[in-house]
Amino acid sequence: MSLQQLAQELRARNPQFMQAEQGRLQIEAQIPQVLAWDRPMVGMEQTPIPHGNLNRSQGMSYRLTQTMSFPGKKQLAADILQSQADSAGAQIDGLHVQLLAQLKNQYYQLLALQKQEQINQDTIERLGQVKQVAKVRYANNAAAFVDYMNAQVAQGSAENDIFQTRRQIAVAQQSINNLIGRDPIQPLTVQQQEISEFMLKPLAELMTEAQVRHPALRDSAFQLEAAQKNVALAKKAYYPDMQLILTKISDHPPYGMAGSEYGLEVDLVLPTWFFQSEKAGVNVANAGLISAQAGAEVTWRQVQLEVANAYSQVQQVISEKNLLEQRRLPEARAAYRLALNSYANNAGDFNGLLLAQQNLRDTELAAAHIEGGLAQAIAALDASVGSGME
């Protein structure tokens, strides 16, 4: 699968997304409950009842009681829940960015390991050439047989490295399978994806981009919005709620409905004595608002630090990659060719040839690691800014 296909599998199959999405839906489902009217209360009264005989009741009434909150209270409570739902949505986006960064890291690590396996195969082939040259020189009495044996030992060491690399490849494949919600031991083959031309944006531009799109910052903004509305709702507690009671009076007790007399009662549910409860509620809400403001600032500082660190890492890896490609790798290849030609022409020693071959192998492995490291560093930079697969 390609990286894009792996990312689609991650979003569709990873159970963490289902868990987070259901949590968001639970919050949204509470909004209609908050906006709905309070449940009415229906009652029946018989009074007076002489000597406990219900059939001799002299009067009865039916009551319908409806409590109504002060205007704006329910809407504020619903707005708070909506902000919390939006915050949960931003957290889902943040989870996606985080898991996608892990997926990219493991994907590029797997590609680097596969390239490392190929380098070890190339090393075995080069050592096979060295063995042939040593064999020819030994046949011509121009070298000791120990040269051939040393080349054989080095070749065996490279073969052993392949076994270790294949084990690491299997572990990486299992990790990717687990991340995208598949059976870890299920076969997995990934497509090689070359890194496109990468232009590192200025750090200030990346900071601005992160400020706009990073899910953690959007999450903090929604939490701050909810805290502000919570303060407004707490202040609404100073305003009275209302209770409306509609009464139908019957002149045919104990259960008759006849009669045309009605009663209407309007009650105000006043704040508690000395506003102690309301003051405490506002203090709690204000403390929550201050905490949300501080949390938003802390989150922004953390995002800035993540972007700066990821940016520095990309700069460092780019410098190392340029050094490897422009100097170290060409020099190592030239040194190996020169050592092989010299040894084949009886002008060089065997130890120098083995050293040149080992240096070339190490440099090629370093180049493979640095290429994968650059892709991983870019993925980390994207995650620090809040980017996905764009």
CSV table of C-alpha atoms in Angstrom, one decimal:
chain,number,residue,atom,x,y,z
A,1,MET,CA,0.0,0.0,0.0
A,2,SER,CA,1.0,3.6,-0.5
A,3,LEU,CA,1.3,6.1,2.3
A,4,GLN,CA,-2.0,7.6,1.2
A,5,GLN,CA,-3.7,4.2,1.4
A,6,LEU,CA,-2.2,3.5,4.8
A,7,ALA,CA,-3.5,6.9,6.0
A,8,GLN,CA,-7.0,6.1,4.8
A,9,GLU,CA,-6.9,2.7,6.6
A,10,LEU,CA,-5.7,4.5,9.7
A,11,ARG,CA,-8.7,6.9,9.7
A,12,ALA,CA,-11.2,4.2,8.9
A,13,ARG,CA,-10.1,1.3,11.0
A,14,ASN,CA,-8.2,2.6,14.1
A,15,PRO,CA,-10.6,2.1,17.1
A,16,GLN,CA,-9.3,5.3,18.8
A,17,PHE,CA,-11.2,7.4,16.3
A,18,MET,CA,-14.4,5.5,16.9
A,19,GLN,CA,-14.1,6.0,20.6
A,20,ALA,CA,-13.3,9.7,20.3
A,21,GLU,CA,-16.1,10.3,17.8
A,22,GLN,CA,-18.7,8.6,20.0
A,23,GLY,CA,-17.6,10.8,22.9
A,24,ARG,CA,-18.2,13.9,20.7
A,25,LEU,CA,-21.6,12.6,19.7
A,26,GLN,CA,-22.5,12.0,23.3
A,27,ILE,CA,-21.9,15.7,24.0
A,28,GLU,CA,-23.9,16.8,21.0
A,29,ALA,CA,-26.8,14.5,22.0
A,30,GLN,CA,-27.1,16.5,25.3
A,31,ILE,CA,-27.8,19.8,23.5
A,32,PRO,CA,-31.5,19.0,22.7
A,33,GLN,CA,-32.0,17.8,26.3
A,34,VAL,CA,-30.7,21.1,27.6
A,35,LEU,CA,-32.9,23.1,25.3
A,36,ALA,CA,-36.0,21.1,26.0
A,37,TRP,CA,-38.6,22.5,28.5
A,38,ASP,CA,-38.5,21.2,32.0
A,39,ARG,CA,-40.8,18.3,32.6
A,40,PRO,CA,-44.4,19.3,33.6
A,41,MET,CA,-45.9,18.1,36.9
A,42,VAL,CA,-49.6,17.0,37.1
A,43,GLY,CA,-51.3,16.8,40.4
A,44,MET,CA,-54.8,16.3,41.9
A,45,GLU,CA,-56.0,17.7,45.3
A,46,GLN,CA,-58.9,16.6,47.4
A,47,THR,CA,-59.8,18.9,50.2
A,48,PRO,CA,-61.2,18.8,52.8
A,49,ILE,CA,-61.9,15.1,53.4
A,50,PRO,CA,-64.2,14.7,56.4
A,51,HIS,CA,-63.3,11.8,58.7
A,52,GLY,CA,-60.9,10.4,56.0
A,53,ASN,CA,-63.8,9.5,53.7
A,54,LEU,CA,-62.7,10.3,50.2
A,55,ASN,CA,-66.2,10.0,48.8
A,56,ARG,CA,-67.4,12.8,51.0
A,57,SER,CA,-64.7,15.2,49.8
A,58,GLN,CA,-66.1,18.7,49.5
A,59,GLY,CA,-63.7,20.0,46.8
A,60,MET,CA,-61.1,18.9,44.3
A,61,SER,CA,-58.8,20.4,41.8
A,62,TYR,CA,-56.4,19.3,39.0
A,63,ARG,CA,-53.1,21.1,38.6
A,64,LEU,CA,-50.6,21.4,35.8
A,65,THR,CA,-47.2,22.9,36.9
A,66,GLN,CA,-44.6,24.1,34.5
A,67,THR,CA,-41.2,25.5,35.5
A,68,MET,CA,-39.5,27.9,33.1
A,69,SER,CA,-35.9,29.1,33.3
A,70,PHE,CA,-35.1,32.8,33.0
A,71,PRO,CA,-34.7,33.7,29.3
A,72,GLY,CA,-31.2,32.9,28.0
A,73,LYS,CA,-30.2,30.3,30.6
A,74,LYS,CA,-31.0,27.2,28.5
A,75,GLN,CA,-29.4,28.7,25.4
A,76,LEU,CA,-26.2,29.5,27.3
A,77,ALA,CA,-26.1,25.9,28.6
A,78,ALA,CA,-26.6,24.6,25.1
A,79,ASP,CA,-23.9,26.9,23.8
A,80,ILE,CA,-21.5,25.6,26.4
A,81,LEU,CA,-22.2,22.0,25.3
A,82,GLN,CA,-21.7,23.0,21.7
A,83,SER,CA,-18.3,24.5,22.5
A,84,GLN,CA,-17.4,21.3,24.4
A,85,ALA,CA,-18.5,19.3,21.3
A,86,ASP,CA,-16.3,21.5,19.1
A,87,SER,CA,-13.5,21.0,21.5
A,88,ALA,CA,-13.9,17.2,21.3
A,89,GLY,CA,-13.9,17.6,17.5
A,90,ALA,CA,-10.6,19.5,17.6
A,91,GLN,CA,-9.2,16.7,19.9
A,92,ILE,CA,-10.2,14.2,17.2
A,93,ASP,CA,-8.3,16.2,14.7
A,94,GLY,CA,-5.3,16.3,17.0
A,95,LEU,CA,-5.5,12.5,17.5
A,96,HIS,CA,-5.5,12.2,13.7
A,97,VAL,CA,-2.4,14.4,13.3
A,98,GLN,CA,-0.6,12.5,16.1
A,99,LEU,CA,-1.4,9.0,14.8
A,100,LEU,CA,-0.6,10.1,11.2
A,101,ALA,CA,2.8,11.3,12.4
A,102,GLN,CA,3.4,7.9,14.0
A,103,LEU,CA,2.3,6.2,10.8
A,104,LYS,CA,4.7,8.3,8.7
A,105,ASN,CA,7.5,7.7,11.1
A,106,GLN,CA,7.0,3.9,10.9
A,107,TYR,CA,6.5,4.0,7.1
A,108,TYR,CA,9.7,5.8,6.4
A,109,GLN,CA,11.5,3.7,9.0
A,110,LEU,CA,10.3,0.6,7.1
A,111,LEU,CA,11.6,2.0,3.8
A,112,ALA,CA,14.9,2.8,5.4
A,113,LEU,CA,15.2,-0.8,6.7
A,114,GLN,CA,14.4,-2.2,3.3
A,115,LYS,CA,17.0,0.0,1.7
A,116,GLN,CA,19.4,-1.2,4.4
A,117,GLU,CA,18.7,-4.8,3.4
A,118,GLN,CA,19.5,-3.9,-0.2
A,119,ILE,CA,22.8,-2.2,0.9
A,120,ASN,CA,23.8,-5.4,2.7
A,121,GLN,CA,23.0,-7.4,-0.4
A,122,ASP,CA,25.2,-5.1,-2.4
A,123,THR,CA,27.9,-5.5,0.2
A,124,ILE,CA,27.8,-9.3,-0.2
A,125,GLU,CA,28.2,-8.9,-3.9
A,126,ARG,CA,31.2,-6.6,-3.5
A,127,LEU,CA,32.8,-8.9,-1.1
A,128,GLY,CA,32.2,-11.7,-3.6
A,129,GLN,CA,34.2,-9.7,-6.1
A,130,VAL,CA,36.9,-9.2,-3.4
A,131,LYS,CA,37.0,-13.0,-2.8
A,132,GLN,CA,37.5,-13.6,-6.6
A,133,VAL,CA,40.3,-11.1,-6.8
A,134,ALA,CA,42.0,-12.6,-3.6
A,135,LYS,CA,41.6,-16.1,-5.1
A,136,VAL,CA,43.2,-15.0,-8.4
A,137,ARG,CA,46.1,-13.4,-6.5
A,138,TYR,CA,46.5,-16.5,-4.3
A,139,ALA,CA,46.6,-18.7,-7.4
A,140,ASN,CA,49.4,-16.4,-8.8
A,141,ASN,CA,51.3,-16.6,-5.4
A,142,ALA,CA,50.7,-12.8,-5.1
A,143,ALA,CA,48.6,-13.0,-1.9
A,144,ALA,CA,48.1,-15.2,1.1
A,145,PHE,CA,45.1,-17.5,1.4
A,146,VAL,CA,44.2,-15.6,4.6
A,147,ASP,CA,43.0,-12.7,2.4
A,148,TYR,CA,40.4,-14.9,0.8
A,149,MET,CA,39.3,-16.2,4.3
A,150,ASN,CA,39.0,-12.6,5.7
A,151,ALA,CA,36.8,-11.7,2.8
A,152,GLN,CA,34.7,-14.8,3.5
A,153,VAL,CA,34.3,-13.8,7.1
A,154,ALA,CA,33.3,-10.3,6.2
A,155,GLN,CA,30.7,-11.7,3.7
A,156,GLY,CA,29.3,-13.9,6.4
A,157,SER,CA,29.0,-10.9,8.8
A,158,ALA,CA,27.0,-9.0,6.1
A,159,GLU,CA,24.7,-12.0,5.7
A,160,ASN,CA,24.1,-12.1,9.4
A,161,ASP,CA,23.2,-8.3,9.2
A,162,ILE,CA,20.6,-9.2,6.6
A,163,PHE,CA,18.9,-11.6,9.1
A,164,GLN,CA,18.8,-8.9,11.7
A,165,THR,CA,17.4,-6.3,9.3
A,166,ARG,CA,14.7,-8.7,8.1
A,167,ARG,CA,13.6,-9.1,11.7
A,168,GLN,CA,13.5,-5.4,12.1
A,169,ILE,CA,11.4,-5.1,8.9
A,170,ALA,CA,8.9,-7.7,10.3
A,171,VAL,CA,8.6,-5.7,13.5
A,172,ALA,CA,8.0,-2.5,11.6
A,173,GLN,CA,5.4,-4.2,9.4
A,174,GLN,CA,3.6,-5.5,12.5
A,175,SER,CA,3.6,-2.0,14.1
A,176,ILE,CA,2.1,-0.5,11.0
A,177,ASN,CA,-0.6,-3.2,10.8
A,178,ASN,CA,-1.5,-2.6,14.5
A,179,LEU,CA,-1.7,1.2,13.9
A,180,ILE,CA,-4.1,0.9,11.0
A,181,GLY,CA,-6.3,-1.6,12.8
A,182,ARG,CA,-5.3,-4.8,11.2
A,183,ASP,CA,-4.0,-8.1,12.5
A,184,PRO,CA,-0.3,-7.5,13.3
A,185,ILE,CA,0.9,-10.7,11.5
A,186,GLN,CA,-1.1,-9.9,8.4
A,187,PRO,CA,1.2,-9.6,5.3
A,188,LEU,CA,2.0,-6.0,4.4
A,189,THR,CA,3.9,-4.6,1.4
A,190,VAL,CA,4.4,-0.9,1.1
A,191,GLN,CA,5.1,1.1,-2.0
A,192,GLN,CA,8.3,3.1,-2.2
A,193,GLN,CA,7.4,6.8,-2.1
A,194,GLU,CA,10.2,9.1,-3.0
A,195,ILE,CA,10.4,12.4,-1.2
A,196,SER,CA,9.3,15.2,-3.4
A,197,GLU,CA,11.3,18.4,-3.7
A,198,PHE,CA,11.1,19.9,-0.2
A,199,MET,CA,11.3,23.7,0.3
A,200,LEU,CA,11.7,24.6,4.0
A,201,LYS,CA,9.4,27.6,4.7
A,202,PRO,CA,10.6,30.4,7.0
A,203,LEU,CA,10.1,29.6,10.7
A,204,ALA,CA,7.9,32.7,11.2
A,205,GLU,CA,5.6,31.5,8.4
A,206,LEU,CA,5.3,28.1,10.0
A,207,MET,CA,4.4,29.7,13.4
A,208,THR,CA,1.6,31.7,11.7
A,209,GLU,CA,0.3,28.5,10.0
A,210,ALA,CA,0.4,26.6,13.3
A,211,GLN,CA,-1.5,29.4,15.1
A,212,VAL,CA,-4.3,29.0,12.5
A,213,ARG,CA,-4.6,25.3,12.0
A,214,HIS,CA,-3.1,23.4,15.0
A,215,PRO,CA,-5.9,21.2,16.6
A,216,ALA,CA,-4.6,21.8,20.1
A,217,LEU,CA,-4.9,25.6,19.7
A,218,ARG,CA,-8.5,25.2,18.3
A,219,ASP,CA,-9.2,22.9,21.2
A,220,SER,CA,-8.0,25.6,23.7
A,221,ALA,CA,-10.0,28.3,21.9
A,222,PHE,CA,-13.2,26.2,22.2
A,223,GLN,CA,-12.5,25.5,25.9
A,224,LEU,CA,-12.0,29.2,26.4
A,225,GLU,CA,-15.2,30.0,24.7
A,226,ALA,CA,-17.0,27.5,26.9
A,227,ALA,CA,-15.5,29.0,30.0
A,228,GLN,CA,-16.6,32.5,28.9
A,229,LYS,CA,-20.2,31.3,28.4
A,230,ASN,CA,-20.1,29.5,31.7
A,231,VAL,CA,-19.3,32.8,33.4
A,232,ALA,CA,-22.3,34.4,31.7
A,233,LEU,CA,-24.5,31.4,32.7
A,234,ALA,CA,-23.3,31.7,36.3
A,235,LYS,CA,-24.3,35.4,36.4
A,236,LYS,CA,-27.7,34.5,35.1
A,237,ALA,CA,-28.3,32.6,38.4
A,238,TYR,CA,-29.0,36.1,40.0
A,239,TYR,CA,-32.2,36.2,37.9
A,240,PRO,CA,-35.3,34.4,39.0
A,241,ASP,CA,-36.8,31.4,37.3
A,242,MET,CA,-40.6,31.2,36.9
A,243,GLN,CA,-43.2,28.6,37.7
A,244,LEU,CA,-46.6,28.6,36.1
A,245,ILE,CA,-49.5,26.6,37.7
A,246,LEU,CA,-52.8,26.1,36.0
A,247,THR,CA,-55.6,24.8,38.1
A,248,LYS,CA,-59.0,23.4,37.2
A,249,ILE,CA,-61.5,23.4,40.0
A,250,SER,CA,-64.2,20.7,40.0
A,251,ASP,CA,-67.5,20.9,41.8
A,252,HIS,CA,-68.1,17.1,41.6
A,253,PRO,CA,-65.7,15.5,44.0
A,254,PRO,CA,-64.0,13.1,44.4
A,255,TYR,CA,-63.1,12.5,40.7
A,256,GLY,CA,-65.5,14.6,38.6
A,257,MET,CA,-64.2,17.0,35.9
A,258,ALA,CA,-67.3,19.1,35.7
A,259,GLY,CA,-67.1,22.8,36.5
A,260,SER,CA,-65.8,25.9,34.7
A,261,GLU,CA,-63.7,27.5,37.4
A,262,TYR,CA,-60.0,27.8,36.8
A,263,GLY,CA,-57.0,29.2,38.7
A,264,LEU,CA,-53.7,30.7,37.5
A,265,GLU,CA,-50.7,31.0,39.7
A,266,VAL,CA,-47.3,32.5,38.8
A,267,ASP,CA,-44.3,31.9,41.1
A,268,LEU,CA,-40.8,33.3,41.0
A,269,VAL,CA,-38.0,31.1,42.1
A,270,LEU,CA,-35.8,33.7,43.7
A,271,PRO,CA,-32.0,33.4,44.4
A,272,THR,CA,-31.0,32.1,47.7
A,273,TRP,CA,-30.6,34.3,50.8
A,274,PHE,CA,-27.7,36.8,50.5
A,275,PHE,CA,-26.8,35.4,47.1
A,276,GLN,CA,-24.2,33.1,48.7
A,277,SER,CA,-24.7,30.2,46.3
A,278,GLU,CA,-24.8,32.5,43.2
A,279,LYS,CA,-21.6,34.4,44.3
A,280,ALA,CA,-19.9,31.1,44.8
A,281,GLY,CA,-21.0,29.9,41.3
A,282,VAL,CA,-19.7,33.1,39.7
A,283,ASN,CA,-16.4,32.7,41.5
A,284,VAL,CA,-16.1,29.1,40.3
A,285,ALA,CA,-16.8,30.2,36.7
A,286,ASN,CA,-14.3,33.0,36.9
A,287,ALA,CA,-11.7,30.7,38.2
A,288,GLY,CA,-12.4,28.3,35.3
A,289,LEU,CA,-12.1,31.2,32.8
A,290,ILE,CA,-8.7,32.2,34.2
A,291,SER,CA,-7.6,28.6,34.0
A,292,ALA,CA,-8.8,28.3,30.4
A,293,GLN,CA,-7.0,31.5,29.5
A,294,ALA,CA,-3.8,30.3,31.1
A,295,GLY,CA,-4.2,26.9,29.4
A,296,ALA,CA,-4.6,28.5,26.0
A,297,GLU,CA,-1.3,30.4,26.6
A,298,VAL,CA,0.5,27.3,27.7
A,299,THR,CA,-0.7,25.4,24.7
A,300,TRP,CA,0.5,28.1,22.3
A,301,ARG,CA,3.9,28.1,24.0
A,302,GLN,CA,4.1,24.4,23.7
A,303,VAL,CA,3.2,24.5,20.0
A,304,GLN,CA,5.8,27.2,19.4
A,305,LEU,CA,8.4,25.0,21.1
A,306,GLU,CA,7.4,22.0,19.1
A,307,VAL,CA,7.6,23.9,15.8
A,308,ALA,CA,11.0,25.4,16.7
A,309,ASN,CA,12.5,22.1,17.7
A,310,ALA,CA,11.1,20.3,14.6
A,311,TYR,CA,12.3,23.1,12.4
A,312,SER,CA,15.8,22.8,13.9
A,313,GLN,CA,15.8,19.1,13.4
A,314,VAL,CA,14.9,19.4,9.7
A,315,GLN,CA,17.7,22.0,9.2
A,316,GLN,CA,20.2,19.7,10.8
A,317,VAL,CA,19.2,16.6,8.8
A,318,ILE,CA,19.2,18.6,5.6
A,319,SER,CA,22.8,19.7,6.3
A,320,GLU,CA,23.9,16.1,7.1
A,321,LYS,CA,22.2,14.8,4.0
A,322,ASN,CA,23.9,17.4,1.8
A,323,LEU,CA,27.3,16.5,3.3
A,324,LEU,CA,26.7,12.8,2.7
A,325,GLU,CA,25.5,13.2,-0.9
A,326,GLN,CA,28.0,15.8,-2.0
A,327,ARG,CA,31.2,14.6,-0.2
A,328,ARG,CA,31.2,11.5,1.9
A,329,LEU,CA,29.3,9.1,-0.4
A,330,PRO,CA,31.3,10.0,-3.6
A,331,GLU,CA,34.6,9.9,-1.7
A,332,ALA,CA,33.8,6.5,-0.2
A,333,ARG,CA,32.8,5.1,-3.6
A,334,ALA,CA,36.0,6.5,-5.2
A,335,ALA,CA,38.1,5.1,-2.4
A,336,TYR,CA,36.7,1.6,-2.7
A,337,ARG,CA,37.1,1.6,-6.5
A,338,LEU,CA,40.7,2.8,-6.1
A,339,ALA,CA,41.5,0.2,-3.4
A,340,LEU,CA,40.0,-2.7,-5.4
A,341,ASN,CA,41.9,-1.7,-8.6
A,342,SER,CA,45.1,-1.3,-6.6
A,343,TYR,CA,44.7,-4.7,-4.9
A,344,ALA,CA,43.8,-6.4,-8.2
A,345,ASN,CA,46.9,-5.0,-9.8
A,346,ASN,CA,49.1,-6.2,-6.9
A,347,ALA,CA,49.6,-2.6,-5.8
A,348,GLY,CA,47.6,-2.4,-2.6
A,349,ASP,CA,47.2,-4.3,0.6
A,350,PHE,CA,44.1,-6.4,1.5
A,351,ASN,CA,43.4,-4.6,4.8
A,352,GLY,CA,43.2,-1.3,3.0
A,353,LEU,CA,40.6,-2.8,0.6
A,354,LEU,CA,38.5,-4.3,3.4
A,355,LEU,CA,38.6,-0.9,5.2
A,356,ALA,CA,37.5,0.9,2.1
A,357,GLN,CA,34.7,-1.6,1.5
A,358,GLN,CA,33.6,-1.2,5.2
A,359,ASN,CA,33.7,2.6,4.9
A,360,LEU,CA,31.6,2.5,1.8
A,361,ARG,CA,29.0,0.2,3.4
A,362,ASP,CA,28.8,2.4,6.5
A,363,THR,CA,28.5,5.5,4.4
A,364,GLU,CA,25.7,4.0,2.3
A,365,LEU,CA,23.9,2.9,5.4
A,366,ALA,CA,24.3,6.4,6.9
A,367,ALA,CA,22.8,7.8,3.6
A,368,ALA,CA,19.8,5.4,3.8
A,369,HIS,CA,19.2,6.4,7.5
A,370,ILE,CA,19.6,10.1,6.8
A,371,GLU,CA,17.1,9.9,3.9
A,372,GLY,CA,14.6,8.2,6.1
A,373,GLY,CA,15.5,10.6,8.9
A,374,LEU,CA,14.7,13.6,6.7
A,375,ALA,CA,11.3,12.2,5.8
A,376,GLN,CA,10.6,11.5,9.5
A,377,ALA,CA,11.8,15.0,10.5
A,378,ILE,CA,9.5,16.5,7.8
A,379,ALA,CA,6.6,14.5,9.2
A,380,ALA,CA,7.3,15.7,12.7
A,381,LEU,CA,7.4,19.3,11.4
A,382,ASP,CA,4.1,18.8,9.7
A,383,ALA,CA,2.6,17.4,12.9
A,384,SER,CA,3.9,20.3,15.0
A,385,VAL,CA,2.2,22.7,12.6
A,386,GLY,CA,-1.0,20.6,12.6
A,387,SER,CA,-0.8,19.4,9.0
A,388,GLY,CA,-2.1,16.0,7.9
A,389,MET,CA,-1.8,14.5,4.4
A,390,GLU,CA,-2.2,17.8,2.6
